[in-house]
Amino acid sequence: MKYTKLVAQLFLFLILLNACKDSGTGGTEDEVLEPSLRNSPTYPVGYAIQRQHLNNRSYIDLLREQSSSISAEYEMKMSPMYNDPNAINYDVVDEIVDFAELSEIRVHGHALLWHSAVPSWIQNYNGTDAEFESIIENYVKDVVGRYKGRIASWDVVNEAFDDGAGNPLRNSVFRQKMGDDYIEKVFRWAREADPDVLLFYNDYNMVANGSKLEKVIAMADDFLERGVPIDGIGFQMHISYDWPSETDIISATNKVTSRGLKIHYSELDIRVNPNATATSYNAELAQRLVNRSTFIFNLYKSLPEETQFGITWWGVKDNDSWLRDFWENPNEWPLLFNDDFEPKDAVPAIIDIFE
Ligand code: G3I
């Protein structure tokens, strides 16, 4: 296994070295940078990536030109990393972090604890609760500690709150075996492992589901009051061109930034064909993406600088998007680049905001 890892890393290094040489990066200080989604925005703009694409030169070139931050769409979750109770598998995460460092791109870790990404041996753990808690503590400290100084931030806990207005917490295996205060425990463990890493709570429908947002804000206020380490909130932002309303997005965002917390639009995709009426990408859909994405990027630009963590698209190219499977609608084009790695109209429109 070690040999194949070495070969994979060498291969990736050579591709990147070649990319650096050709693209002339690392130029002199006074060189004028080409307008791009990496160079123009006043805050980090990134994408969820998949390791399998890092062997594709067009994919790498696009990230190096258009990205200043990446999240792993899957590979940094507990289920792929900790399937073997005897060892955490860091091979793929090492390759992603190596790529990011070579490309001078920030890495946002997603996600330490998520109820939908739990290895079966942990989900069905039949030891004591104390033993379970110690396994989770060791995992969190081992992972965050390993990438100290290399991974800038983590979604420490993802989607812990119930969608319903009733009981706040999902009844996940973490809550069942570690208690209602498991979120606090994990944030504290992550801080112990890396004093400088930024720690986020991440969730979906934070704009549209007022009661969920209320619960998250109440937790954040409690953490801030008691000195539990937390740096920001991630709004996943799986939105449509016409939902949620601009007013609701502004109001929900301000609930976070008014507390001095960072906000990360952490999984942005914009459904432009939610009713599946269109069967091909056309000028109307393109304009929908332009209008919505420029609203989002202008709003984010207006936030207090210290609360701007960045905007991360949940994928690079339209055919990468999870939405096509989730909504069983192949006719959805929610991202910034088409299947041939070409920028859609929204890319220059967003860049123009900052030029
Ligand atoms: O790569 C493996 C492959 O080796 C294996 O043979 C195959 C067997 O099932 O699985 C492949 O992994 C898939 C992975 O995506 C990589 O493509 C997993 O099955 C599949 O479950 C996984 O789906 C991801 C999902 O989270 C679950 O982790 C989606 O790509 C990803 O878009 C989605 O992202 C989530 C965020 O983490 C949290 N917010 C919601 C968002 C959408 O569900």
mmCIF file with all atom_site columns, C-alpha atoms and ligand atoms in Angstrom, residues 50 52 73-74 77 110 114 116-117 158-159 202 236 238 267 314 322, ligand 1:
data_model
loop_
_atom_site.group_PDB
_atom_site.id
_atom_site.type_symbol
_atom_site.label_atom_id
_atom_site.label_alt_id
_atom_site.label_comp_id
_atom_site.label_asym_id
_atom_site.label_entity_id
_atom_site.label_seq_id
_atom_site.pdbx_PDB_ins_code
_atom_site.Cartn_x
_atom_site.Cartn_y
_atom_site.Cartn_z
_atom_site.occupancy
_atom_site.B_iso_or_equiv
_atom_site.pdbx_formal_charge
_atom_site.auth_seq_id
_atom_site.auth_comp_id
_atom_site.auth_asym_id
_atom_site.auth_atom_id
_atom_site.pdbx_PDB_model_num
ATOM   1  C CA  . GLN A 1 50  ? -12.923 14.819 -5.474 1.00 0.00 ? 50  GLN A CA  1
ATOM   2  C CA  . GLN A 1 52  ? -10.179 11.103 -8.357 1.00 0.00 ? 52  GLN A CA  1
ATOM   3  C CA  . GLU A 1 73  ? -16.654 16.395 -1.041 1.00 0.00 ? 73  GLU A CA  1
ATOM   4  C CA  . TYR A 1 74  ? -16.242 12.987 0.577  1.00 0.00 ? 74  TYR A CA  1
ATOM   5  C CA  . LYS A 1 77  ? -15.291 12.215 6.396  1.00 0.00 ? 77  LYS A CA  1
ATOM   6  C CA  . HIS A 1 110 ? -15.219 18.569 6.022  1.00 0.00 ? 110 HIS A CA  1
ATOM   7  C CA  . TRP A 1 114 ? -21.583 13.802 10.615 1.00 0.00 ? 114 TRP A CA  1
ATOM   8  C CA  . SER A 1 116 ? -24.485 10.366 7.673  1.00 0.00 ? 116 SER A CA  1
ATOM   9  C CA  . ALA A 1 117 ? -20.793 9.446  7.458  1.00 0.00 ? 117 ALA A CA  1
ATOM   10 C CA  . ASN A 1 158 ? -22.224 18.785 10.543 1.00 0.00 ? 158 ASN A CA  1
ATOM   11 C CA  . GLU A 1 159 ? -26.043 18.720 10.653 1.00 0.00 ? 159 GLU A CA  1
ATOM   12 C CA  . ASN A 1 202 ? -22.119 23.453 9.572  1.00 0.00 ? 202 ASN A CA  1
ATOM   13 C CA  . GLN A 1 236 ? -24.443 25.031 3.273  1.00 0.00 ? 236 GLN A CA  1
ATOM   14 C CA  . HIS A 1 238 ? -27.995 24.480 -1.351 1.00 0.00 ? 238 HIS A CA  1
ATOM   15 C CA  . GLU A 1 267 ? -21.685 24.116 -0.031 1.00 0.00 ? 267 GLU A CA  1
ATOM   16 C CA  . TRP A 1 314 ? -20.257 22.251 -3.857 1.00 0.00 ? 314 TRP A CA  1
ATOM   17 C CA  . TRP A 1 322 ? -24.723 15.636 -6.289 1.00 0.00 ? 322 TRP A CA  1
HETATM 18 O O1  . G3I B 2 .   ? -15.578 6.711  -3.930 1.00 0.00 ? 1   G3I B O1  1
HETATM 19 C C1  . G3I B 2 .   ? -16.363 5.630  -3.407 1.00 0.00 ? 1   G3I B C1  1
HETATM 20 C C2  . G3I B 2 .   ? -16.114 4.372  -4.223 1.00 0.00 ? 1   G3I B C2  1
HETATM 21 O O2  . G3I B 2 .   ? -14.734 3.994  -4.071 1.00 0.00 ? 1   G3I B O2  1
HETATM 22 C C3  . G3I B 2 .   ? -17.007 3.272  -3.699 1.00 0.00 ? 1   G3I B C3  1
HETATM 23 O O3  . G3I B 2 .   ? -16.854 2.118  -4.496 1.00 0.00 ? 1   G3I B O3  1
HETATM 24 C C4  . G3I B 2 .   ? -18.462 3.728  -3.740 1.00 0.00 ? 1   G3I B C4  1
HETATM 25 C C5  . G3I B 2 .   ? -19.315 2.645  -3.111 1.00 0.00 ? 1   G3I B C5  1
HETATM 26 O O4  . G3I B 2 .   ? -20.495 3.224  -2.609 1.00 0.00 ? 1   G3I B O4  1
HETATM 27 O O5  . G3I B 2 .   ? -18.628 4.939  -2.948 1.00 0.00 ? 1   G3I B O5  1
HETATM 28 C C6  . G3I B 2 .   ? -17.833 5.992  -3.459 1.00 0.00 ? 1   G3I B C6  1
HETATM 29 O O6  . G3I B 2 .   ? -17.992 7.071  -2.596 1.00 0.00 ? 1   G3I B O6  1
HETATM 30 C C7  . G3I B 2 .   ? -19.157 7.877  -2.798 1.00 0.00 ? 1   G3I B C7  1
HETATM 31 C C8  . G3I B 2 .   ? -18.668 9.315  -2.596 1.00 0.00 ? 1   G3I B C8  1
HETATM 32 O O7  . G3I B 2 .   ? -19.771 10.233 -2.605 1.00 0.00 ? 1   G3I B O7  1
HETATM 33 C C9  . G3I B 2 .   ? -17.637 9.717  -3.645 1.00 0.00 ? 1   G3I B C9  1
HETATM 34 O O8  . G3I B 2 .   ? -18.246 9.858  -4.857 1.00 0.00 ? 1   G3I B O8  1
HETATM 35 C C10 . G3I B 2 .   ? -20.171 7.518  -1.705 1.00 0.00 ? 1   G3I B C10 1
HETATM 36 O O9  . G3I B 2 .   ? -20.717 6.259  -1.976 1.00 0.00 ? 1   G3I B O9  1
HETATM 37 C C11 . G3I B 2 .   ? -21.291 8.554  -1.695 1.00 0.00 ? 1   G3I B C11 1
HETATM 38 O O10 . G3I B 2 .   ? -22.144 8.324  -0.576 1.00 0.00 ? 1   G3I B O10 1
HETATM 39 C C12 . G3I B 2 .   ? -20.660 9.940  -1.517 1.00 0.00 ? 1   G3I B C12 1
HETATM 40 O O11 . G3I B 2 .   ? -21.731 10.896 -1.562 1.00 0.00 ? 1   G3I B O11 1
HETATM 41 C C13 . G3I B 2 .   ? -21.395 12.185 -0.994 1.00 0.00 ? 1   G3I B C13 1
HETATM 42 C C14 . G3I B 2 .   ? -22.333 12.421 0.209  1.00 0.00 ? 1   G3I B C14 1
HETATM 43 O O12 . G3I B 2 .   ? -22.115 13.738 0.741  1.00 0.00 ? 1   G3I B O12 1
HETATM 44 C C15 . G3I B 2 .   ? -22.108 11.407 1.313  1.00 0.00 ? 1   G3I B C15 1
HETATM 45 O O13 . G3I B 2 .   ? -20.779 11.543 1.801  1.00 0.00 ? 1   G3I B O13 1
HETATM 46 C C16 . G3I B 2 .   ? -21.646 13.249 -2.064 1.00 0.00 ? 1   G3I B C16 1
HETATM 47 O O14 . G3I B 2 .   ? -20.678 13.110 -3.098 1.00 0.00 ? 1   G3I B O14 1
HETATM 48 C C17 . G3I B 2 .   ? -21.528 14.640 -1.457 1.00 0.00 ? 1   G3I B C17 1
HETATM 49 O O15 . G3I B 2 .   ? -21.909 15.639 -2.399 1.00 0.00 ? 1   G3I B O15 1
HETATM 50 C C18 . G3I B 2 .   ? -22.440 14.773 -0.213 1.00 0.00 ? 1   G3I B C18 1
HETATM 51 O O16 . G3I B 2 .   ? -22.178 16.011 0.348  1.00 0.00 ? 1   G3I B O16 1
HETATM 52 C C19 . G3I B 2 .   ? -23.010 16.357 1.489  1.00 0.00 ? 1   G3I B C19 1
HETATM 53 C C20 . G3I B 2 .   ? -22.141 17.097 2.494  1.00 0.00 ? 1   G3I B C20 1
HETATM 54 O O17 . G3I B 2 .   ? -21.065 16.270 2.901  1.00 0.00 ? 1   G3I B O17 1
HETATM 55 C C21 . G3I B 2 .   ? -22.970 17.557 3.681  1.00 0.00 ? 1   G3I B C21 1
HETATM 56 N N1  . G3I B 2 .   ? -24.093 18.409 3.237  1.00 0.00 ? 1   G3I B N1  1
HETATM 57 C C22 . G3I B 2 .   ? -24.963 17.736 2.269  1.00 0.00 ? 1   G3I B C22 1
HETATM 58 C C23 . G3I B 2 .   ? -24.151 17.296 1.045  1.00 0.00 ? 1   G3I B C23 1
HETATM 59 C C24 . G3I B 2 .   ? -25.040 16.639 0.010  1.00 0.00 ? 1   G3I B C24 1
HETATM 60 O O18 . G3I B 2 .   ? -25.550 15.434 0.520  1.00 0.00 ? 1   G3I B O18 1
#
